[in-house]
Amino acid sequence: MKVFKNNQLKLNNSVVSIGAFDGIHLGHQALIRKAKMRADDHGVPLVVYTFDPPPKAFFQHQMVLTPISEKIQYLQELGCSYTVIASFDQEYASRSVTDFVEELALLHPLEIWVGPDFHFGKGKSGSITNLEKAFTAFQHPVVTCEEGNVISSTRIRNLLLQNKLDKAQSLLGRASSS
Ligand SMILES: Cc1cc2nc3c(=O)[nH]c(=O)nc-3n(C[C@H](O)[C@H](O)[C@H](O)COP(=O)(O)O)c2cc1C
Ligand SMILES: Nc1ncnc2c1ncn2[C@@H]1O[C@H](COP(=O)(O)OP(=O)(O)OP(=O)(O)O)[C@@H](O)[C@H]1O
């Protein structure tokens, strides 16, 4: 797997998945596996576009579940061909929806895959609707735990803060390093 900073990778075709992916929990894994399957179907590389630090760590000082080196390792294990890592700071966060869409266009995505309630761009003003105008974009259904509750990085952070390690690890799908 090759790692690039944002705006540095140009491809003739790809399948792209986008997100903070902090923890690479079971929901993230399902989304990335689906994107990988579609990339393999098309015979094109899978690109995961992610952010360092995760936007919620930047804006809300939330605990980081997977440092970037660990995230890269998990993405490699999931079969990504390329990871794009955007350095997330105030300047990056002020970029518009159009700027981001133009950057994605450099990857010539045949498909883009995101999860439920994905937003991007200054003030989180962009959604899957903006992606659909420019690309073929899909929303993966929400992945829940056995009890039917949504799996999220926030939920896992809270479980770790409450020392509920077993449950956190079951949602991560592996032992936690935090
Ligand atoms: C170009 C760009 C600008 C963003 N600006 C903001 C922002 O102003 N405020 C914010 O809370 N998040 C911002 N984000 C982060 C998104 O809200 C979101 O966290 C990111 O797209 C990853 O999606 P995910 O959190 O569903 O994984 C921005 C994201 C991108 C790509
Ligand atoms: N449970 C889930 N099922 C399917 N897709 C998901 C799930 N959780 C997140 N995703 C998707 O994975 C990508 C990365 O999401 P993100 O990093 O915001 O995860 P999160 O668990 O919602 O994090 P946080 O709780 O910090 O907001 C996004 O496209 C998001 O829609």
PDB file of C-alpha atoms and ligand atoms in Angstrom:
ATOM      1  CA  MET A   1       0.000   0.000   0.000  1.00  0.00           C
ATOM      2  CA  LYS A   2       1.281   3.462  -0.902  1.00  0.00           C
ATOM      3  CA  VAL A   3       0.624   6.489   1.305  1.00  0.00           C
ATOM      4  CA  PHE A   4       0.151  10.024  -0.064  1.00  0.00           C
ATOM      5  CA  LYS A   5      -0.609  13.463   1.298  1.00  0.00           C
ATOM      6  CA  ASN A   6      -3.783  15.034  -0.047  1.00  0.00           C
ATOM      7  CA  ASN A   7      -3.635  16.500  -3.546  1.00  0.00           C
ATOM      8  CA  GLN A   8      -0.552  14.432  -4.399  1.00  0.00           C
ATOM      9  CA  LEU A   9      -2.161  11.298  -5.831  1.00  0.00           C
ATOM     10  CA  LYS A  10      -3.558  11.185  -9.362  1.00  0.00           C
ATOM     11  CA  LEU A  11      -5.084   8.006 -10.812  1.00  0.00           C
ATOM     12  CA  ASN A  12      -6.826   7.058 -14.060  1.00  0.00           C
ATOM     13  CA  ASN A  13      -9.461   5.092 -12.137  1.00  0.00           C
ATOM     14  CA  SER A  14     -10.178   3.887  -8.628  1.00  0.00           C
ATOM     15  CA  VAL A  15     -12.795   3.094  -6.017  1.00  0.00           C
ATOM     16  CA  VAL A  16     -12.618   5.527  -3.084  1.00  0.00           C
ATOM     17  CA  SER A  17     -13.841   5.369   0.500  1.00  0.00           C
ATOM     18  CA  ILE A  18     -13.676   8.425   2.762  1.00  0.00           C
ATOM     19  CA  GLY A  19     -13.725   8.948   6.502  1.00  0.00           C
ATOM     20  CA  ALA A  20     -11.869   9.645   9.722  1.00  0.00           C
ATOM     21  CA  PHE A  21     -11.843   5.888  10.404  1.00  0.00           C
ATOM     22  CA  ASP A  22     -10.545   6.315  13.964  1.00  0.00           C
ATOM     23  CA  GLY A  23     -10.342   2.828  15.439  1.00  0.00           C
ATOM     24  CA  ILE A  24     -11.097   1.014  12.159  1.00  0.00           C
ATOM     25  CA  HIS A  25     -13.995  -0.572  14.069  1.00  0.00           C
ATOM     26  CA  LEU A  26     -16.375  -3.218  12.669  1.00  0.00           C
ATOM     27  CA  GLY A  27     -18.488  -0.558  10.906  1.00  0.00           C
ATOM     28  CA  HIS A  28     -15.422   0.916   9.199  1.00  0.00           C
ATOM     29  CA  GLN A  29     -14.178  -2.572   8.323  1.00  0.00           C
ATOM     30  CA  ALA A  30     -17.489  -3.485   6.657  1.00  0.00           C
ATOM     31  CA  LEU A  31     -17.442  -0.249   4.618  1.00  0.00           C
ATOM     32  CA  ILE A  32     -13.824  -0.670   3.519  1.00  0.00           C
ATOM     33  CA  ARG A  33     -14.339  -4.372   2.692  1.00  0.00           C
ATOM     34  CA  LYS A  34     -17.329  -3.459   0.518  1.00  0.00           C
ATOM     35  CA  ALA A  35     -15.288  -0.790  -1.289  1.00  0.00           C
ATOM     36  CA  LYS A  36     -12.453  -3.290  -1.741  1.00  0.00           C
ATOM     37  CA  MET A  37     -14.870  -5.819  -3.246  1.00  0.00           C
ATOM     38  CA  ARG A  38     -16.124  -3.192  -5.727  1.00  0.00           C
ATOM     39  CA  ALA A  39     -12.544  -2.155  -6.571  1.00  0.00           C
ATOM     40  CA  ASP A  40     -11.670  -5.793  -7.271  1.00  0.00           C
ATOM     41  CA  ASP A  41     -14.845  -6.200  -9.383  1.00  0.00           C
ATOM     42  CA  HIS A  42     -13.727  -3.239 -11.512  1.00  0.00           C
ATOM     43  CA  GLY A  43     -10.072  -4.294 -11.451  1.00  0.00           C
ATOM     44  CA  VAL A  44      -9.009  -0.890 -10.118  1.00  0.00           C
ATOM     45  CA  PRO A  45      -7.150   0.260  -6.992  1.00  0.00           C
ATOM     46  CA  LEU A  46      -8.928   0.960  -3.702  1.00  0.00           C
ATOM     47  CA  VAL A  47      -8.101   4.387  -2.234  1.00  0.00           C
ATOM     48  CA  VAL A  48      -8.971   5.235   1.363  1.00  0.00           C
ATOM     49  CA  TYR A  49      -9.021   8.983   1.963  1.00  0.00           C
ATOM     50  CA  THR A  50      -8.590   9.819   5.634  1.00  0.00           C
ATOM     51  CA  PHE A  51      -7.636  12.618   8.016  1.00  0.00           C
ATOM     52  CA  ASP A  52      -4.906  13.117  10.586  1.00  0.00           C
ATOM     53  CA  PRO A  53      -5.781  14.003  13.258  1.00  0.00           C
ATOM     54  CA  PRO A  54      -9.397  12.798  13.091  1.00  0.00           C
ATOM     55  CA  PRO A  55     -11.614  15.915  12.817  1.00  0.00           C
ATOM     56  CA  LYS A  56     -13.240  15.159  16.201  1.00  0.00           C
ATOM     57  CA  ALA A  57      -9.803  15.026  17.850  1.00  0.00           C
ATOM     58  CA  PHE A  58      -8.968  18.380  16.214  1.00  0.00           C
ATOM     59  CA  PHE A  59     -12.214  20.193  17.024  1.00  0.00           C
ATOM     60  CA  GLN A  60     -13.368  18.473  20.215  1.00  0.00           C
ATOM     61  CA  HIS A  61     -10.090  17.107  21.606  1.00  0.00           C
ATOM     62  CA  GLN A  62     -11.534  13.605  21.643  1.00  0.00           C
ATOM     63  CA  MET A  63      -9.293  10.649  22.427  1.00  0.00           C
ATOM     64  CA  VAL A  64      -7.615   9.103  19.369  1.00  0.00           C
ATOM     65  CA  LEU A  65      -8.213   5.346  19.162  1.00  0.00           C
ATOM     66  CA  THR A  66      -5.699   4.544  16.422  1.00  0.00           C
ATOM     67  CA  PRO A  67      -2.560   6.641  15.891  1.00  0.00           C
ATOM     68  CA  ILE A  68      -1.917   7.198  12.187  1.00  0.00           C
ATOM     69  CA  SER A  69       0.814   4.516  11.954  1.00  0.00           C
ATOM     70  CA  GLU A  70      -1.599   1.911  13.326  1.00  0.00           C
ATOM     71  CA  LYS A  71      -4.401   3.096  11.045  1.00  0.00           C
ATOM     72  CA  ILE A  72      -2.103   2.708   8.026  1.00  0.00           C
ATOM     73  CA  GLN A  73      -1.287  -0.852   9.118  1.00  0.00           C
ATOM     74  CA  TYR A  74      -4.978  -1.819   9.407  1.00  0.00           C
ATOM     75  CA  LEU A  75      -5.793  -0.202   6.057  1.00  0.00           C
ATOM     76  CA  GLN A  76      -3.018  -2.228   4.465  1.00  0.00           C
ATOM     77  CA  GLU A  77      -4.413  -5.413   6.043  1.00  0.00           C
ATOM     78  CA  LEU A  78      -7.836  -4.560   4.565  1.00  0.00           C
ATOM     79  CA  GLY A  79      -6.327  -4.548   1.092  1.00  0.00           C
ATOM     80  CA  CYS A  80      -6.133  -0.816   0.287  1.00  0.00           C
ATOM     81  CA  SER A  81      -3.857   0.038  -2.600  1.00  0.00           C
ATOM     82  CA  TYR A  82      -3.445   3.698  -1.607  1.00  0.00           C
ATOM     83  CA  THR A  83      -4.150   5.791   1.463  1.00  0.00           C
ATOM     84  CA  VAL A  84      -4.475   9.550   1.169  1.00  0.00           C
ATOM     85  CA  ILE A  85      -3.879  11.322   4.468  1.00  0.00           C
ATOM     86  CA  ALA A  86      -5.060  14.916   4.710  1.00  0.00           C
ATOM     87  CA  SER A  87      -3.398  16.878   7.522  1.00  0.00           C
ATOM     88  CA  PHE A  88      -6.496  18.159   9.252  1.00  0.00           C
ATOM     89  CA  ASP A  89      -6.046  21.699  10.551  1.00  0.00           C
ATOM     90  CA  GLN A  90      -7.972  24.984  10.533  1.00  0.00           C
ATOM     91  CA  GLU A  91      -6.882  25.780   6.991  1.00  0.00           C
ATOM     92  CA  TYR A  92      -7.898  22.359   5.663  1.00  0.00           C
ATOM     93  CA  ALA A  93     -11.245  22.516   7.516  1.00  0.00           C
ATOM     94  CA  SER A  94     -12.058  25.801   5.796  1.00  0.00           C
ATOM     95  CA  ARG A  95     -11.897  24.213   2.321  1.00  0.00           C
ATOM     96  CA  SER A  96     -15.164  24.246   0.413  1.00  0.00           C
ATOM     97  CA  VAL A  97     -17.284  21.355  -0.812  1.00  0.00           C
ATOM     98  CA  THR A  98     -16.248  22.206  -4.399  1.00  0.00           C
ATOM     99  CA  ASP A  99     -12.531  22.165  -3.503  1.00  0.00           C
ATOM    100  CA  PHE A 100     -12.881  18.715  -1.982  1.00  0.00           C
ATOM    101  CA  VAL A 101     -14.913  17.359  -4.894  1.00  0.00           C
ATOM    102  CA  GLU A 102     -12.256  18.711  -7.292  1.00  0.00           C
ATOM    103  CA  GLU A 103      -9.567  16.944  -5.315  1.00  0.00           C
ATOM    104  CA  LEU A 104     -11.468  13.654  -5.423  1.00  0.00           C
ATOM    105  CA  ALA A 105     -11.786  14.068  -9.202  1.00  0.00           C
ATOM    106  CA  LEU A 106      -7.987  13.668  -9.429  1.00  0.00           C
ATOM    107  CA  LEU A 107      -8.570  10.020  -8.482  1.00  0.00           C
ATOM    108  CA  HIS A 108     -11.137   9.457 -11.268  1.00  0.00           C
ATOM    109  CA  PRO A 109     -13.301   7.311  -8.981  1.00  0.00           C
ATOM    110  CA  LEU A 110     -15.635   4.818 -10.664  1.00  0.00           C
ATOM    111  CA  GLU A 111     -17.403   4.571  -7.308  1.00  0.00           C
ATOM    112  CA  ILE A 112     -17.223   6.380  -3.974  1.00  0.00           C
ATOM    113  CA  TRP A 113     -18.319   4.582  -0.801  1.00  0.00           C
ATOM    114  CA  VAL A 114     -19.172   6.310   2.474  1.00  0.00           C
ATOM    115  CA  GLY A 115     -21.261   5.373   5.482  1.00  0.00           C
ATOM    116  CA  PRO A 116     -24.474   6.878   6.843  1.00  0.00           C
ATOM    117  CA  ASP A 117     -24.529  10.589   7.639  1.00  0.00           C
ATOM    118  CA  PHE A 118     -21.198  11.356   5.952  1.00  0.00           C
ATOM    119  CA  HIS A 119     -20.451  15.101   5.752  1.00  0.00           C
ATOM    120  CA  PHE A 120     -17.496  17.107   4.513  1.00  0.00           C
ATOM    121  CA  GLY A 121     -16.359  20.626   3.648  1.00  0.00           C
ATOM    122  CA  LYS A 122     -16.336  23.881   5.610  1.00  0.00           C
ATOM    123  CA  GLY A 123     -18.963  23.767   8.360  1.00  0.00           C
ATOM    124  CA  LYS A 124     -19.753  20.146   7.331  1.00  0.00           C
ATOM    125  CA  SER A 125     -21.906  21.593   4.556  1.00  0.00           C
ATOM    126  CA  GLY A 126     -21.366  18.777   2.022  1.00  0.00           C
ATOM    127  CA  SER A 127     -23.157  15.425   2.022  1.00  0.00           C
ATOM    128  CA  ILE A 128     -23.571  12.367  -0.184  1.00  0.00           C
ATOM    129  CA  THR A 129     -25.890  14.478  -2.376  1.00  0.00           C
ATOM    130  CA  ASN A 130     -22.887  16.618  -3.397  1.00  0.00           C
ATOM    131  CA  LEU A 131     -20.859  13.482  -4.124  1.00  0.00           C
ATOM    132  CA  GLU A 132     -23.704  12.036  -6.209  1.00  0.00           C
ATOM    133  CA  LYS A 133     -23.751  15.154  -8.413  1.00  0.00           C
ATOM    134  CA  ALA A 134     -20.137  14.604  -9.435  1.00  0.00           C
ATOM    135  CA  PHE A 135     -19.602  10.852  -9.067  1.00  0.00           C
ATOM    136  CA  THR A 136     -21.296   7.499  -8.649  1.00  0.00           C
ATOM    137  CA  ALA A 137     -21.543   7.444  -4.866  1.00  0.00           C
ATOM    138  CA  PHE A 138     -22.979   4.842  -2.499  1.00  0.00           C
ATOM    139  CA  GLN A 139     -23.897   4.814   1.154  1.00  0.00           C
ATOM    140  CA  HIS A 140     -23.125   1.641   3.093  1.00  0.00           C
ATOM    141  CA  PRO A 141     -25.901   0.635   5.516  1.00  0.00           C
ATOM    142  CA  VAL A 142     -25.211   1.233   9.180  1.00  0.00           C
ATOM    143  CA  VAL A 143     -23.429  -1.599  10.997  1.00  0.00           C
ATOM    144  CA  THR A 144     -24.750  -2.379  14.475  1.00  0.00           C
ATOM    145  CA  CYS A 145     -23.634  -4.632  17.304  1.00  0.00           C
ATOM    146  CA  GLU A 146     -25.487  -7.816  18.316  1.00  0.00           C
ATOM    147  CA  GLU A 147     -27.890  -5.790  20.469  1.00  0.00           C
ATOM    148  CA  GLY A 148     -28.749  -3.567  17.505  1.00  0.00           C
ATOM    149  CA  ASN A 149     -26.915  -0.407  18.645  1.00  0.00           C
ATOM    150  CA  VAL A 150     -24.869   1.567  16.120  1.00  0.00           C
ATOM    151  CA  ILE A 151     -21.112   0.979  16.248  1.00  0.00           C
ATOM    152  CA  SER A 152     -19.157   4.250  16.315  1.00  0.00           C
ATOM    153  CA  SER A 153     -15.750   5.555  17.377  1.00  0.00           C
ATOM    154  CA  THR A 154     -17.520   7.819  19.896  1.00  0.00           C
ATOM    155  CA  ARG A 155     -19.231   4.815  21.490  1.00  0.00           C
ATOM    156  CA  ILE A 156     -15.909   2.960  21.712  1.00  0.00           C
ATOM    157  CA  ARG A 157     -14.163   6.005  23.254  1.00  0.00           C
ATOM    158  CA  ASN A 158     -16.914   6.151  25.895  1.00  0.00           C
ATOM    159  CA  LEU A 159     -16.612   2.416  26.613  1.00  0.00           C
ATOM    160  CA  LEU A 160     -12.847   2.797  27.094  1.00  0.00           C
ATOM    161  CA  LEU A 161     -13.376   5.787  29.424  1.00  0.00           C
ATOM    162  CA  GLN A 162     -15.732   3.562  31.464  1.00  0.00           C
ATOM    163  CA  ASN A 163     -13.107   0.796  31.445  1.00  0.00           C
ATOM    164  CA  LYS A 164     -15.482  -1.520  29.549  1.00  0.00           C
ATOM    165  CA  LEU A 165     -12.612  -3.068  27.620  1.00  0.00           C
ATOM    166  CA  ASP A 166     -14.326  -6.289  26.544  1.00  0.00           C
ATOM    167  CA  LYS A 167     -17.227  -4.470  24.887  1.00  0.00           C
ATOM    168  CA  ALA A 168     -14.869  -1.923  23.277  1.00  0.00           C
ATOM    169  CA  GLN A 169     -12.763  -4.728  21.870  1.00  0.00           C
ATOM    170  CA  SER A 170     -15.817  -6.550  20.542  1.00  0.00           C
ATOM    171  CA  LEU A 171     -16.834  -3.414  18.582  1.00  0.00           C
ATOM    172  CA  LEU A 172     -13.283  -2.893  17.345  1.00  0.00           C
ATOM    173  CA  GLY A 173     -13.087  -6.532  16.316  1.00  0.00           C
ATOM    174  CA  ARG A 174      -9.698  -6.848  18.030  1.00  0.00           C
ATOM    175  CA  ALA A 175      -7.806  -5.965  21.233  1.00  0.00           C
ATOM    176  CA  SER A 176      -7.653  -2.208  21.899  1.00  0.00           C
ATOM    177  CA  SER A 177      -4.295  -0.439  22.082  1.00  0.00           C
ATOM    178  CA  SER A 178      -5.647   2.694  23.835  1.00  0.00           C
TER     179      SER A 178
HETATM  180  C1  LIG B   1     -12.609  19.728   3.077  1.00  0.00           C
HETATM  181  C2  LIG B   1     -13.179  19.390   4.427  1.00  0.00           C
HETATM  182  C3  LIG B   1     -13.546  20.413   5.301  1.00  0.00           C
HETATM  183  C4  LIG B   1     -14.072  20.090   6.567  1.00  0.00           C
HETATM  184  N1  LIG B   1     -14.455  21.105   7.420  1.00  0.00           N
HETATM  185  C5  LIG B   1     -15.041  20.794   8.600  1.00  0.00           C
HETATM  186  C6  LIG B   1     -15.546  21.820   9.460  1.00  0.00           C
HETATM  187  O1  LIG B   1     -15.500  22.996   9.155  1.00  0.00           O
HETATM  188  N2  LIG B   1     -16.083  21.435  10.650  1.00  0.00           N
HETATM  189  C7  LIG B   1     -16.146  20.115  11.045  1.00  0.00           C
HETATM  190  O2  LIG B   1     -16.643  19.834  12.140  1.00  0.00           O
HETATM  191  N3  LIG B   1     -15.705  19.136  10.228  1.00  0.00           N
HETATM  192  C8  LIG B   1     -15.155  19.440   9.042  1.00  0.00           C
HETATM  193  N4  LIG B   1     -14.707  18.430   8.217  1.00  0.00           N
HETATM  194  C9  LIG B   1     -14.727  17.045   8.718  1.00  0.00           C
HETATM  195  C10 LIG B   1     -16.022  16.358   8.347  1.00  0.00           C
HETATM  196  O3  LIG B   1     -17.063  16.862   9.143  1.00  0.00           O
HETATM  197  C11 LIG B   1     -15.905  14.832   8.581  1.00  0.00           C
HETATM  198  O4  LIG B   1     -15.425  14.574   9.879  1.00  0.00           O
HETATM  199  C12 LIG B   1     -14.969  14.180   7.574  1.00  0.00           C
HETATM  200  O5  LIG B   1     -15.452  14.432   6.268  1.00  0.00           O
HETATM  201  C13 LIG B   1     -14.861  12.675   7.795  1.00  0.00           C
HETATM  202  O6  LIG B   1     -16.138  12.080   7.835  1.00  0.00           O
HETATM  203  P1  LIG B   1     -16.511  11.142   9.046  1.00  0.00           P
HETATM  204  O7  LIG B   1     -16.408  12.003  10.292  1.00  0.00           O
HETATM  205  O8  LIG B   1     -17.902  10.680   8.772  1.00  0.00           O
HETATM  206  O9  LIG B   1     -15.522  10.058   9.051  1.00  0.00           O
HETATM  207  C14 LIG B   1     -14.213  18.735   6.950  1.00  0.00           C
HETATM  208  C15 LIG B   1     -13.873  17.720   6.033  1.00  0.00           C
HETATM  209  C16 LIG B   1     -13.361  18.036   4.795  1.00  0.00           C
HETATM  210  C17 LIG B   1     -13.017  16.917   3.839  1.00  0.00           C
HETATM  211  N1  LIG B   2     -21.469   1.710  12.080  1.00  0.00           N
HETATM  212  C1  LIG B   2     -21.130   2.076  10.848  1.00  0.00           C
HETATM  213  N2  LIG B   2     -21.624   1.404   9.789  1.00  0.00           N
HETATM  214  C2  LIG B   2     -21.302   1.758   8.517  1.00  0.00           C
HETATM  215  N3  LIG B   2     -20.505   2.795   8.206  1.00  0.00           N
HETATM  216  C3  LIG B   2     -19.982   3.517   9.212  1.00  0.00           C
HETATM  217  C4  LIG B   2     -20.254   3.195  10.582  1.00  0.00           C
HETATM  218  N4  LIG B   2     -19.608   4.083  11.366  1.00  0.00           N
HETATM  219  C5  LIG B   2     -18.973   4.921  10.533  1.00  0.00           C
HETATM  220  N5  LIG B   2     -19.188   4.601   9.242  1.00  0.00           N
HETATM  221  C6  LIG B   2     -18.658   5.270   8.053  1.00  0.00           C
HETATM  222  O1  LIG B   2     -17.248   5.153   8.066  1.00  0.00           O
HETATM  223  C7  LIG B   2     -16.622   6.359   7.619  1.00  0.00           C
HETATM  224  C8  LIG B   2     -15.782   6.914   8.739  1.00  0.00           C
HETATM  225  O2  LIG B   2     -16.674   7.304   9.772  1.00  0.00           O
HETATM  226  P1  LIG B   2     -16.242   7.995  11.113  1.00  0.00           P
HETATM  227  O3  LIG B   2     -14.770   7.963  11.211  1.00  0.00           O
HETATM  228  O4  LIG B   2     -16.931   9.291  11.292  1.00  0.00           O
HETATM  229  O5  LIG B   2     -16.822   6.908  12.164  1.00  0.00           O
HETATM  230  P2  LIG B   2     -17.684   7.105  13.453  1.00  0.00           P
HETATM  231  O6  LIG B   2     -17.610   5.786  14.123  1.00  0.00           O
HETATM  232  O7  LIG B   2     -19.055   7.626  13.135  1.00  0.00           O
HETATM  233  O8  LIG B   2     -16.849   8.194  14.262  1.00  0.00           O
HETATM  234  P3  LIG B   2     -17.299   9.236  15.392  1.00  0.00           P
HETATM  235  O9  LIG B   2     -18.103   8.490  16.389  1.00  0.00           O
HETATM  236  O10 LIG B   2     -15.987   9.754  15.910  1.00  0.00           O
HETATM  237  O11 LIG B   2     -18.112  10.289  14.665  1.00  0.00           O
HETATM  238  C9  LIG B   2     -17.753   7.301   7.243  1.00  0.00           C
HETATM  239  O12 LIG B   2     -17.981   7.193   5.840  1.00  0.00           O
HETATM  240  C10 LIG B   2     -18.919   6.780   8.059  1.00  0.00           C
HETATM  241  O13 LIG B   2     -20.168   7.103   7.497  1.00  0.00           O
END
